[in-house]
mmCIF file of C-alpha atoms in Angstrom:
data_model
loop_
_atom_site.group_PDB
_atom_site.id
_atom_site.type_symbol
_atom_site.label_atom_id
_atom_site.label_comp_id
_atom_site.label_asym_id
_atom_site.label_seq_id
_atom_site.Cartn_x
_atom_site.Cartn_y
_atom_site.Cartn_z
ATOM 1 C CA UNK A 1 0.000 0.000 0.000
ATOM 2 C CA UNK A 2 2.777 2.408 0.925
ATOM 3 C CA UNK A 3 4.617 1.711 -2.378
ATOM 4 C CA UNK A 4 1.383 2.371 -4.287
ATOM 5 C CA UNK A 5 0.979 5.720 -2.556
ATOM 6 C CA UNK A 6 4.572 6.688 -3.307
ATOM 7 C CA UNK A 7 4.243 5.520 -6.911
ATOM 8 C CA UNK A 8 1.143 7.695 -7.225
ATOM 9 C CA UNK A 9 3.025 10.687 -5.848
ATOM 10 C CA UNK A 10 5.834 10.115 -8.337
ATOM 11 C CA UNK A 11 3.411 9.783 -11.234
ATOM 12 C CA UNK A 12 1.614 13.008 -10.344
ATOM 13 C CA UNK A 13 4.820 14.911 -9.678
ATOM 14 C CA UNK A 14 6.368 13.566 -12.899
ATOM 15 C CA UNK A 15 3.421 14.761 -14.946
ATOM 16 C CA UNK A 16 3.652 18.217 -13.391
ATOM 17 C CA UNK A 17 7.407 18.334 -13.969
ATOM 18 C CA UNK A 18 7.070 17.238 -17.602
ATOM 19 C CA UNK A 19 4.413 19.862 -18.254
ATOM 20 C CA UNK A 20 6.642 22.562 -16.759
ATOM 21 C CA UNK A 21 9.730 21.509 -18.710
ATOM 22 C CA UNK A 22 8.135 21.161 -22.141
ATOM 23 C CA UNK A 23 10.683 20.158 -24.792
ATOM 24 C CA UNK A 24 13.662 21.599 -22.886
ATOM 25 C CA UNK A 25 14.433 18.394 -20.938
ATOM 26 C CA UNK A 26 14.292 15.856 -23.801
ATOM 27 C CA UNK A 27 18.049 15.150 -23.958
ATOM 28 C CA UNK A 28 18.215 14.729 -20.204
ATOM 29 C CA UNK A 29 17.236 11.699 -18.228
ATOM 30 C CA UNK A 30 14.907 11.917 -15.272
ATOM 31 C CA UNK A 31 15.184 10.546 -11.759
ATOM 32 C CA UNK A 32 12.182 10.839 -9.482
ATOM 33 C CA UNK A 33 12.731 10.009 -5.821
ATOM 34 C CA UNK A 34 10.190 9.872 -2.993
ATOM 35 C CA UNK A 35 10.706 9.333 0.724
ATOM 36 C CA UNK A 36 7.840 8.596 3.072
ATOM 37 C CA UNK A 37 8.367 7.008 6.447
ATOM 38 C CA UNK A 38 10.823 4.147 6.039
ATOM 39 C CA UNK A 39 10.168 3.764 2.293
ATOM 40 C CA UNK A 40 12.409 5.271 -0.351
ATOM 41 C CA UNK A 41 11.406 4.740 -3.995
ATOM 42 C CA UNK A 42 12.944 5.931 -7.252
ATOM 43 C CA UNK A 43 11.980 5.870 -10.891
ATOM 44 C CA UNK A 44 14.500 6.435 -13.693
ATOM 45 C CA UNK A 45 14.060 7.217 -17.378
ATOM 46 C CA UNK A 46 16.983 7.675 -19.770
ATOM 47 C CA UNK A 47 17.043 8.294 -23.528
ATOM 48 C CA UNK A 48 18.557 5.199 -25.165
ATOM 49 C CA UNK A 49 20.718 7.325 -27.441
ATOM 50 C CA UNK A 50 22.436 8.745 -24.345
ATOM 51 C CA UNK A 51 22.990 5.293 -22.818
ATOM 52 C CA UNK A 52 23.980 3.068 -25.762
ATOM 53 C CA UNK A 53 24.358 5.564 -28.618
ATOM 54 C CA UNK A 54 21.398 4.465 -30.754
ATOM 55 C CA UNK A 55 17.588 4.413 -30.729
ATOM 56 C CA UNK A 56 16.764 1.753 -33.301
ATOM 57 C CA UNK A 57 16.388 -1.972 -32.686
ATOM 58 C CA UNK A 58 19.831 -3.492 -32.125
ATOM 59 C CA UNK A 59 21.121 -4.774 -35.486
ATOM 60 C CA UNK A 60 24.509 -6.196 -34.594
ATOM 61 C CA UNK A 61 25.880 -8.417 -31.874
ATOM 62 C CA UNK A 62 27.775 -5.397 -30.542
ATOM 63 C CA UNK A 63 24.561 -3.363 -30.247
ATOM 64 C CA UNK A 64 22.712 -6.259 -28.554
ATOM 65 C CA UNK A 65 25.615 -6.580 -26.108
ATOM 66 C CA UNK A 66 25.490 -2.826 -25.392
ATOM 67 C CA UNK A 67 21.781 -3.053 -24.520
ATOM 68 C CA UNK A 68 22.334 -6.150 -22.354
ATOM 69 C CA UNK A 69 25.265 -4.524 -20.526
ATOM 70 C CA UNK A 70 23.302 -1.313 -19.904
ATOM 71 C CA UNK A 71 20.336 -3.305 -18.554
ATOM 72 C CA UNK A 72 22.684 -5.282 -16.323
ATOM 73 C CA UNK A 73 24.134 -2.101 -14.849
ATOM 74 C CA UNK A 74 20.769 -0.339 -14.484
ATOM 75 C CA UNK A 75 19.185 -3.436 -12.898
ATOM 76 C CA UNK A 76 21.300 -2.936 -9.784
ATOM 77 C CA UNK A 77 20.035 -0.130 -7.554
ATOM 78 C CA UNK A 78 23.538 0.581 -6.185
ATOM 79 C CA UNK A 79 24.670 1.543 -9.707
ATOM 80 C CA UNK A 80 21.928 4.151 -9.938
ATOM 81 C CA UNK A 81 21.283 5.590 -6.488
ATOM 82 C CA UNK A 82 23.033 5.000 -3.186
ATOM 83 C CA UNK A 83 21.521 6.251 0.095
ATOM 84 C CA UNK A 84 24.080 7.421 2.663
ATOM 85 C CA UNK A 85 25.144 4.488 4.887
ATOM 86 C CA UNK A 86 23.894 6.139 8.097
ATOM 87 C CA UNK A 87 20.264 5.661 6.981
ATOM 88 C CA UNK A 88 20.697 1.854 6.983
ATOM 89 C CA UNK A 89 18.709 1.370 3.769
ATOM 90 C CA UNK A 90 18.338 -2.031 2.149
ATOM 91 C CA UNK A 91 17.146 -2.622 -1.407
ATOM 92 C CA UNK A 92 13.684 -4.158 -1.661
ATOM 93 C CA UNK A 93 13.201 -3.709 -5.411
ATOM 94 C CA UNK A 94 15.481 -3.215 -8.403
ATOM 95 C CA UNK A 95 14.338 -3.537 -11.967
ATOM 96 C CA UNK A 96 15.356 -2.101 -15.346
ATOM 97 C CA UNK A 97 13.900 -2.408 -18.817
ATOM 98 C CA UNK A 98 14.309 -0.880 -22.250
ATOM 99 C CA UNK A 99 12.154 -0.365 -25.287
ATOM 100 C CA UNK A 100 15.191 -1.717 -27.194
ATOM 101 C CA UNK A 101 14.574 -5.162 -25.678
ATOM 102 C CA UNK A 102 12.336 -7.520 -27.669
ATOM 103 C CA UNK A 103 9.724 -6.698 -28.671
ATOM 104 C CA UNK A 104 11.295 -3.391 -29.684
ATOM 105 C CA UNK A 105 9.039 -0.334 -29.557
ATOM 106 C CA UNK A 106 9.093 2.629 -31.904
ATOM 107 C CA UNK A 107 11.456 5.520 -31.098
ATOM 108 C CA UNK A 108 12.137 7.403 -28.972
ATOM 109 C CA UNK A 109 13.804 4.472 -27.248
ATOM 110 C CA UNK A 110 14.321 4.643 -23.482
ATOM 111 C CA UNK A 111 15.777 2.762 -20.571
ATOM 112 C CA UNK A 112 13.686 2.752 -17.403
ATOM 113 C CA UNK A 113 14.308 1.614 -13.870
ATOM 114 C CA UNK A 114 12.311 1.220 -10.679
ATOM 115 C CA UNK A 115 13.965 0.899 -7.302
ATOM 116 C CA UNK A 116 12.874 0.746 -3.673
ATOM 117 C CA UNK A 117 14.628 0.657 -0.297
ATOM 118 C CA UNK A 118 13.562 0.248 3.292
ATOM 119 C CA UNK A 119 15.497 2.633 5.521
ATOM 120 C CA UNK A 120 15.835 1.778 9.208
ATOM 121 C CA UNK A 121 16.980 5.323 10.028
ATOM 122 C CA UNK A 122 15.130 7.589 7.564
ATOM 123 C CA UNK A 123 15.952 10.673 9.654
ATOM 124 C CA UNK A 124 19.630 10.007 8.872
ATOM 125 C CA UNK A 125 18.966 10.059 5.117
ATOM 126 C CA UNK A 126 20.564 13.436 4.488
ATOM 127 C CA UNK A 127 21.760 12.700 0.952
ATOM 128 C CA UNK A 128 21.744 10.232 -1.919
ATOM 129 C CA UNK A 129 24.735 9.563 -4.138
ATOM 130 C CA UNK A 130 24.088 9.079 -7.866
ATOM 131 C CA UNK A 131 26.820 6.815 -9.302
ATOM 132 C CA UNK A 132 24.711 6.632 -12.481
ATOM 133 C CA UNK A 133 26.041 10.050 -13.495
ATOM 134 C CA UNK A 134 29.480 8.509 -14.035
ATOM 135 C CA UNK A 135 27.972 5.789 -16.266
ATOM 136 C CA UNK A 136 25.964 8.085 -18.563
ATOM 137 C CA UNK A 137 28.936 10.335 -19.322
ATOM 138 C CA UNK A 138 27.772 13.902 -18.927
ATOM 139 C CA UNK A 139 24.057 13.418 -19.528
ATOM 140 C CA UNK A 140 22.119 15.628 -17.109
ATOM 141 C CA UNK A 141 19.395 14.187 -14.888
ATOM 142 C CA UNK A 142 16.254 16.128 -14.143
ATOM 143 C CA UNK A 143 15.720 15.373 -10.456
ATOM 144 C CA UNK A 144 12.384 15.432 -8.684
ATOM 145 C CA UNK A 145 12.603 14.825 -4.939
ATOM 146 C CA UNK A 146 9.418 14.338 -2.906
ATOM 147 C CA UNK A 147 9.791 14.216 0.893
ATOM 148 C CA UNK A 148 7.546 15.012 3.855
ATOM 149 C CA UNK A 149 9.042 18.537 3.694
ATOM 150 C CA UNK A 150 7.720 19.046 0.151
ATOM 151 C CA UNK A 151 9.028 18.617 -3.348
ATOM 152 C CA UNK A 152 12.004 20.074 -5.162
ATOM 153 C CA UNK A 153 13.103 19.842 -8.784
ATOM 154 C CA UNK A 154 16.447 20.688 -10.400
ATOM 155 C CA UNK A 155 18.954 19.333 -12.897
ATOM 156 C CA UNK A 156 21.985 17.381 -11.698
ATOM 157 C CA UNK A 157 25.044 16.788 -13.851
ATOM 158 C CA UNK A 158 28.497 15.318 -13.172
ATOM 159 C CA UNK A 159 30.761 16.178 -11.457
ATOM 160 C CA UNK A 160 27.912 16.878 -9.006
ATOM 161 C CA UNK A 161 26.707 13.420 -8.042
ATOM 162 C CA UNK A 162 24.879 14.011 -4.756
ATOM 163 C CA UNK A 163 21.229 14.709 -4.077
ATOM 164 C CA UNK A 164 20.733 16.578 -0.806
ATOM 165 C CA UNK A 165 17.584 15.172 0.814
ATOM 166 C CA UNK A 166 17.529 17.866 3.491
ATOM 167 C CA UNK A 167 17.902 21.473 2.387
ATOM 168 C CA UNK A 168 20.591 23.439 4.158
#
């Protein structure tokens, strides 16, 4: 029930964020993160061209391997988002998919991920590290953070790889 509520919050906030950004954020990926109680959930969307360098159905063994490798990396929550250790968060869900996987969908091709953690010390969750930014080589991420204190949106790009959960 709690995950459904958080997923609903992310869906609503994502729709609002997309409407506000218009076409300006198309080259960027998006990372939506919500914290409520002990539950931390995240949803990721990345343009395939930024991840593997193409948007069409993989035609060669090298392209199929690139999609498989990207899905392998994105399927592990720790490669995408890492809560600070003090919060004692453990992964409860990690899943990635792509429209480049059979059956291939029409462009624009994307990679998506859904992740969830249970944090024993949510009050200690002061920040989240984003190792994904090192993997996607300079692609900015439009961040939406929803917490009990409200919601914030901004763009994060390497070398900045930390999401402050609590505003200073």
